[in-house]
Coordinates of C-alpha atoms and ligand atoms in Angstrom, one line a residue:
M1 CA -116.6 100.2 -59.5
S2 CA -117.0 101.0 -62.6
Q3 CA -115.2 103.9 -63.8
Q4 CA -117.2 104.7 -66.9
R5 CA -117.6 108.7 -67.8
K6 CA -114.9 109.8 -65.1
P7 CA -111.5 111.1 -66.5
L8 CA -109.7 107.6 -66.9
V9 CA -106.7 109.6 -65.0
D10 CA -106.5 113.3 -63.5
H11 CA -102.4 113.7 -62.7
I12 CA -102.0 114.9 -66.5
F13 CA -104.3 116.5 -69.6
T14 CA -105.4 113.3 -72.0
A15 CA -106.9 113.0 -75.6
D16 CA -107.3 111.2 -78.4
P17 CA -108.1 107.7 -76.9
S18 CA -106.9 104.6 -79.0
A19 CA -108.1 101.7 -77.1
H20 CA -106.7 98.4 -77.8
V21 CA -107.0 95.1 -75.7
F22 CA -103.8 92.9 -76.1
D23 CA -103.4 89.9 -74.2
G24 CA -107.1 90.4 -72.3
K25 CA -105.8 93.5 -70.9
I26 CA -107.1 97.1 -72.1
Y27 CA -104.2 99.5 -73.5
I28 CA -104.6 103.3 -73.8
Y29 CA -102.8 105.6 -76.0
P30 CA -103.6 108.9 -75.5
S31 CA -102.5 112.4 -76.6
H32 CA -100.4 114.0 -74.4
D33 CA -102.1 117.8 -73.4
L34 CA -99.8 120.3 -72.5
P35 CA -100.5 123.4 -70.5
H36 CA -99.7 126.3 -71.6
D37 CA -99.9 130.5 -72.6
G38 CA -100.0 130.3 -76.3
K39 CA -102.4 131.1 -78.8
S40 CA -105.7 129.0 -80.6
S41 CA -106.4 128.8 -83.8
D42 CA -108.4 127.3 -86.4
D43 CA -105.1 126.0 -87.1
G44 CA -105.0 123.7 -84.0
D45 CA -102.0 126.3 -82.6
E46 CA -103.4 125.6 -78.9
Y47 CA -102.7 121.7 -79.2
M48 CA -98.5 121.7 -78.2
M49 CA -98.2 118.6 -77.3
E50 CA -94.8 116.9 -76.9
D51 CA -94.8 113.2 -76.1
Y52 CA -97.0 110.4 -75.2
H53 CA -97.7 108.2 -72.2
V54 CA -99.5 104.9 -72.0
L55 CA -102.4 103.7 -69.6
S56 CA -103.8 100.5 -69.3
M57 CA -106.4 99.0 -67.3
E58 CA -107.0 95.4 -66.0
S59 CA -110.6 95.1 -67.3
P60 CA -113.2 98.2 -67.5
D61 CA -114.2 97.9 -63.4
S62 CA -109.9 98.3 -62.7
P63 CA -108.4 101.3 -62.3
C64 CA -106.3 103.2 -64.5
I65 CA -102.7 102.9 -64.4
D66 CA -100.3 105.5 -66.1
H67 CA -97.1 103.5 -67.4
G68 CA -95.4 106.7 -68.2
E69 CA -93.6 108.3 -71.1
I70 CA -93.3 106.2 -74.0
L71 CA -91.9 108.4 -76.8
H72 CA -90.9 112.0 -76.7
M73 CA -90.2 114.3 -79.9
K74 CA -87.0 115.1 -79.0
D75 CA -85.8 111.4 -79.8
V76 CA -87.7 111.7 -83.3
K77 CA -85.3 112.9 -86.0
W78 CA -88.0 114.3 -88.3
V79 CA -90.5 116.1 -86.1
S80 CA -90.3 120.1 -85.1
K81 CA -93.8 120.0 -83.0
Q82 CA -97.6 119.0 -82.1
M83 CA -97.4 115.3 -81.2
W84 CA -100.9 114.8 -81.6
A85 CA -103.5 111.7 -81.7
P86 CA -101.8 108.4 -82.4
D87 CA -102.9 104.9 -82.6
I88 CA -101.0 101.5 -82.7
A89 CA -100.9 97.8 -84.3
Y90 CA -100.3 94.3 -83.3
S91 CA -98.2 93.0 -86.5
N92 CA -95.5 90.6 -87.7
G93 CA -94.6 89.7 -83.6
K94 CA -93.9 93.2 -82.7
Y95 CA -96.1 96.6 -81.5
H96 CA -96.0 100.0 -83.7
F97 CA -96.8 102.9 -82.3
I98 CA -97.8 105.3 -84.9
F99 CA -98.1 109.0 -84.6
P100 CA -98.8 112.3 -86.2
A101 CA -96.4 115.4 -85.8
R102 CA -95.1 118.2 -87.8
D103 CA -91.7 117.9 -89.5
K104 CA -89.2 120.3 -89.9
D105 CA -91.2 122.4 -92.6
G106 CA -94.6 122.0 -90.2
I107 CA -96.0 120.0 -93.2
F108 CA -98.2 116.7 -90.8
R109 CA -96.7 113.6 -91.5
I110 CA -97.4 110.3 -90.1
G111 CA -94.3 107.8 -88.4
A112 CA -93.8 105.3 -86.5
A113 CA -92.3 103.7 -83.7
H114 CA -91.6 100.0 -83.0
G115 CA -91.3 98.2 -79.6
K116 CA -91.8 94.2 -78.2
S117 CA -94.3 95.0 -75.5
P118 CA -97.7 97.3 -75.6
V119 CA -95.9 99.9 -73.2
G120 CA -92.4 100.3 -74.9
P121 CA -89.7 100.9 -75.0
F122 CA -90.6 102.2 -78.7
T123 CA -87.9 102.9 -80.8
P124 CA -88.7 105.5 -83.4
D125 CA -88.1 105.3 -87.2
N126 CA -85.4 108.0 -88.7
D127 CA -88.1 109.8 -90.9
Y128 CA -92.0 109.7 -91.4
I129 CA -93.7 106.9 -93.6
Q130 CA -93.1 108.2 -97.0
G131 CA -96.7 109.4 -98.7
T132 CA -98.3 110.5 -95.6
C133 CA -99.9 113.5 -94.5
S134 CA -102.2 115.2 -92.3
I135 CA -103.1 113.8 -88.9
D136 CA -105.2 111.3 -86.9
P137 CA -104.1 107.7 -87.9
C138 CA -105.9 104.6 -86.8
V139 CA -104.4 101.7 -87.9
F140 CA -106.8 98.6 -88.4
V141 CA -105.5 95.3 -88.7
D142 CA -108.5 92.8 -90.3
D143 CA -109.0 89.2 -89.8
D144 CA -106.5 88.4 -92.4
G145 CA -104.0 90.3 -90.8
K146 CA -103.7 93.1 -93.3
V147 CA -102.7 96.4 -91.8
Y148 CA -104.8 99.3 -93.0
L149 CA -103.8 102.7 -92.5
Y150 CA -106.7 105.3 -92.2
Y151 CA -105.6 109.1 -91.2
G152 CA -106.6 113.0 -92.0
G153 CA -108.5 116.1 -90.9
I154 CA -109.2 119.4 -92.0
W155 CA -108.6 122.8 -90.6
G156 CA -105.2 122.2 -88.1
G157 CA -104.8 118.7 -89.5
Q158 CA -103.9 120.1 -93.5
L159 CA -106.2 117.6 -95.2
E160 CA -107.3 120.0 -97.6
K161 CA -103.9 121.4 -98.8
W162 CA -103.7 117.7 -100.2
Q163 CA -106.3 117.8 -102.6
S164 CA -103.7 118.4 -105.9
G165 CA -101.9 116.0 -104.9
S166 CA -99.1 117.6 -103.3
F167 CA -99.2 120.1 -100.2
A168 CA -100.6 123.5 -101.6
P169 CA -100.4 125.9 -98.7
E170 CA -103.6 128.1 -99.8
G171 CA -105.6 124.9 -100.5
K172 CA -109.2 125.5 -99.5
A173 CA -111.8 123.4 -98.3
P174 CA -114.5 122.5 -100.8
E175 CA -117.7 124.6 -101.3
A176 CA -120.4 123.7 -99.1
G177 CA -122.4 121.7 -102.3
E178 CA -119.2 119.9 -103.3
P179 CA -118.4 116.3 -102.0
A180 CA -116.8 116.9 -98.4
L181 CA -113.3 115.8 -97.7
T182 CA -113.0 112.4 -96.7
P183 CA -110.1 109.9 -94.7
Y184 CA -107.4 108.2 -96.5
C185 CA -107.0 104.9 -96.7
A186 CA -103.8 102.3 -97.4
V187 CA -102.1 99.4 -96.9
L188 CA -99.3 99.2 -94.5
N189 CA -96.6 96.7 -94.6
S190 CA -96.8 94.3 -91.6
D191 CA -93.6 96.2 -90.3
C192 CA -95.5 99.4 -90.4
N193 CA -92.9 101.4 -91.7
A194 CA -94.0 101.6 -95.1
L195 CA -96.8 102.1 -97.3
E196 CA -98.1 98.7 -99.6
S197 CA -100.8 100.6 -101.3
T198 CA -100.9 104.2 -102.6
P199 CA -103.7 106.2 -100.3
V200 CA -107.1 106.7 -101.8
N201 CA -109.7 109.1 -100.1
V202 CA -112.8 106.8 -98.9
K203 CA -116.0 107.4 -100.2
I204 CA -118.9 108.1 -97.7
V205 CA -122.5 108.6 -99.3
D206 CA -125.7 109.0 -97.9
K207 CA -128.6 105.7 -98.3
D208 CA -129.3 107.0 -101.6
G209 CA -125.5 106.6 -102.5
N210 CA -124.4 110.1 -103.2
D211 CA -121.5 111.7 -101.8
I212 CA -122.0 113.5 -98.5
K213 CA -121.5 117.0 -98.8
A214 CA -119.3 119.4 -97.4
G215 CA -121.9 122.0 -96.4
D216 CA -123.7 118.8 -94.7
E217 CA -121.7 119.5 -91.4
D218 CA -123.5 117.2 -89.2
R219 CA -122.2 114.5 -91.0
R220 CA -119.7 115.3 -93.2
Y221 CA -116.0 113.8 -92.4
F222 CA -113.7 116.5 -90.4
E223 CA -111.1 114.3 -88.7
A224 CA -110.6 111.3 -86.0
P225 CA -111.0 108.1 -88.1
W226 CA -111.9 104.7 -86.3
M227 CA -111.9 101.7 -88.3
H228 CA -113.7 98.5 -86.0
K229 CA -115.6 95.8 -87.3
Y230 CA -118.8 94.2 -86.0
N231 CA -120.8 91.4 -87.1
G232 CA -118.7 91.0 -90.7
K233 CA -119.5 95.0 -91.6
Y234 CA -116.4 98.0 -91.5
Y235 CA -117.8 100.5 -89.3
L236 CA -115.9 104.0 -90.3
S237 CA -116.2 106.6 -87.5
Y238 CA -115.0 110.0 -87.0
S239 CA -115.8 113.4 -85.5
T240 CA -118.0 116.4 -87.4
G241 CA -115.6 118.7 -86.3
T242 CA -117.3 122.0 -86.0
T243 CA -120.3 120.6 -84.6
H244 CA -118.6 117.9 -82.9
Y245 CA -120.9 115.0 -83.3
L246 CA -119.4 111.4 -83.3
V247 CA -120.7 109.8 -86.3
Y248 CA -120.5 106.1 -88.4
A249 CA -120.9 104.9 -92.1
T250 CA -120.6 101.2 -93.0
S251 CA -119.1 99.3 -95.7
D252 CA -118.7 95.4 -96.6
S253 CA -115.0 96.7 -97.8
P254 CA -112.4 98.1 -95.6
F255 CA -112.1 100.8 -98.5
G256 CA -115.7 101.7 -98.9
P257 CA -117.8 103.1 -100.1
F258 CA -119.4 103.9 -96.5
T259 CA -122.9 104.5 -96.1
Y260 CA -124.1 107.3 -93.5
G261 CA -125.4 105.0 -90.3
G262 CA -125.9 108.1 -87.7
R263 CA -124.7 109.3 -84.6
I264 CA -122.7 107.7 -81.6
M265 CA -121.8 110.4 -79.6
E266 CA -123.8 114.0 -79.2
P267 CA -121.4 116.7 -78.3
V268 CA -119.0 116.8 -75.3
L269 CA -117.7 119.7 -73.1
G270 CA -114.7 121.2 -75.7
W271 CA -114.4 121.9 -79.4
T272 CA -112.9 118.7 -80.1
T273 CA -114.4 115.5 -80.0
H274 CA -112.0 111.8 -80.6
H275 CA -112.9 108.2 -80.1
S276 CA -111.9 104.5 -80.3
I277 CA -114.2 101.3 -80.2
I278 CA -113.1 98.2 -78.6
E279 CA -114.7 95.0 -77.7
Y280 CA -114.1 93.2 -74.5
E281 CA -115.1 90.3 -73.1
G282 CA -118.4 90.8 -75.6
K283 CA -119.4 93.8 -74.4
W284 CA -118.4 97.0 -76.7
Y285 CA -117.0 100.1 -75.1
I286 CA -116.2 103.9 -76.6
F287 CA -112.9 105.9 -75.6
Y288 CA -113.7 109.4 -75.9
H289 CA -112.2 112.9 -74.0
D290 CA -114.1 115.9 -72.9
S291 CA -112.7 119.3 -70.7
E292 CA -114.3 118.2 -67.6
L293 CA -110.7 118.1 -65.6
S294 CA -109.6 121.8 -66.9
E295 CA -113.3 123.0 -66.7
G296 CA -113.9 123.1 -70.4
K297 CA -110.1 124.4 -71.5
N298 CA -110.3 123.1 -75.4
H299 CA -107.0 122.2 -75.3
L300 CA -106.9 120.7 -71.8
R301 CA -108.7 117.1 -71.9
C302 CA -109.4 114.2 -70.0
V303 CA -110.0 110.4 -71.4
K304 CA -113.3 108.8 -70.6
F305 CA -115.1 106.0 -71.6
T306 CA -118.5 104.5 -71.2
E307 CA -120.3 101.4 -73.1
L308 CA -121.2 101.1 -76.4
E309 CA -124.4 99.3 -77.6
Y310 CA -125.8 98.0 -81.1
A311 CA -129.6 97.6 -82.1
P312 CA -130.4 94.5 -83.4
D313 CA -130.2 95.9 -87.0
G314 CA -127.1 96.9 -86.7
S315 CA -127.1 100.7 -86.2
I316 CA -124.8 101.8 -83.3
V317 CA -127.6 103.6 -80.1
T318 CA -127.0 107.6 -79.5
I319 CA -124.9 108.0 -76.6
E320 CA -125.9 111.2 -74.5
P321 CA -122.2 111.5 -72.6
Y322 CA -123.8 113.0 -69.4
K323 CA -127.0 111.3 -69.0
K324 CA -126.6 108.3 -67.0
Ligands
FUB1 O1 -105.1 116.3 -80.2 C1 -105.4 117.3 -81.1 C2 -106.5 117.4 -82.5 O2 -107.5 117.6 -81.6 C3 -106.3 115.9 -82.8 O3 -105.9 115.6 -83.8 C4 -107.5 115.9 -83.3 O4 -108.5 114.2 -83.5 C5 -108.7 116.7 -81.8 O5 -109.0 115.4 -81.3

């Protein structure tokens, strides 16, 4: 029976799903939302996650299994709190689990843990990946085996605090008429524990080649980058944050520039929206979350998935998440 558009699991709250196909099976790496009575803020104080679980499905029609905890912050030396949206890559014979968290100075960084199986155990590195910052890592392994790391998110994700090249606590997002901030892209080494290139902010432009502006909140980058390839083109998709859309932009290069292409999904219940896209046996699927399971609580989310379609010209057909 199809599990589409229903919470994949309901015994824990899950969000920010990064789905991958390993050895013909679908594995999902979500954030693990925890109930608490703490405050909410524009800095994302309500997202107090401490550990990660891995989920899997034999196929899109199979039940979803929780393989249990794969990493806890008490086991990661450099982390102080907030283990947010993770991702994973298979490279050089190992699985590399990549996750953001605040370091001991309260600054978001991106770290790695490594294992031989997609369900762990994963051994974390002693320190974060030097040169990284902010949140929402997406690790993309290209057809030639080269590994790219995309990351960054504004507000809670601190992206605006890095515009000078170092962390500036008072850093502000650009004014409405200025180019919007965009995610970083860097090449990771094949062991996924060090950057091989200096991170650069990719360009996201409109059809006329002009930068998407910070005030264009229906299209500008906010957080949650995902990279996939379709018919030889690179699709960078992301959340617009304040307007709650999932949108995409395409390029002939993994470094961009990316040309805005349209909307993938209309808003879901809850403030955040975050996704991943995979191909499974010739069909495409999007994994995403909403707050249905907690009846609308922003920080208690549940992972879902549904089919994703391309039009003949390669554009993605917009999904209305609550319309069948
Ligand atoms: O889960 C915490 C944060 O919420 C993620 O990092 C963002 O993408 C948003 O989903």
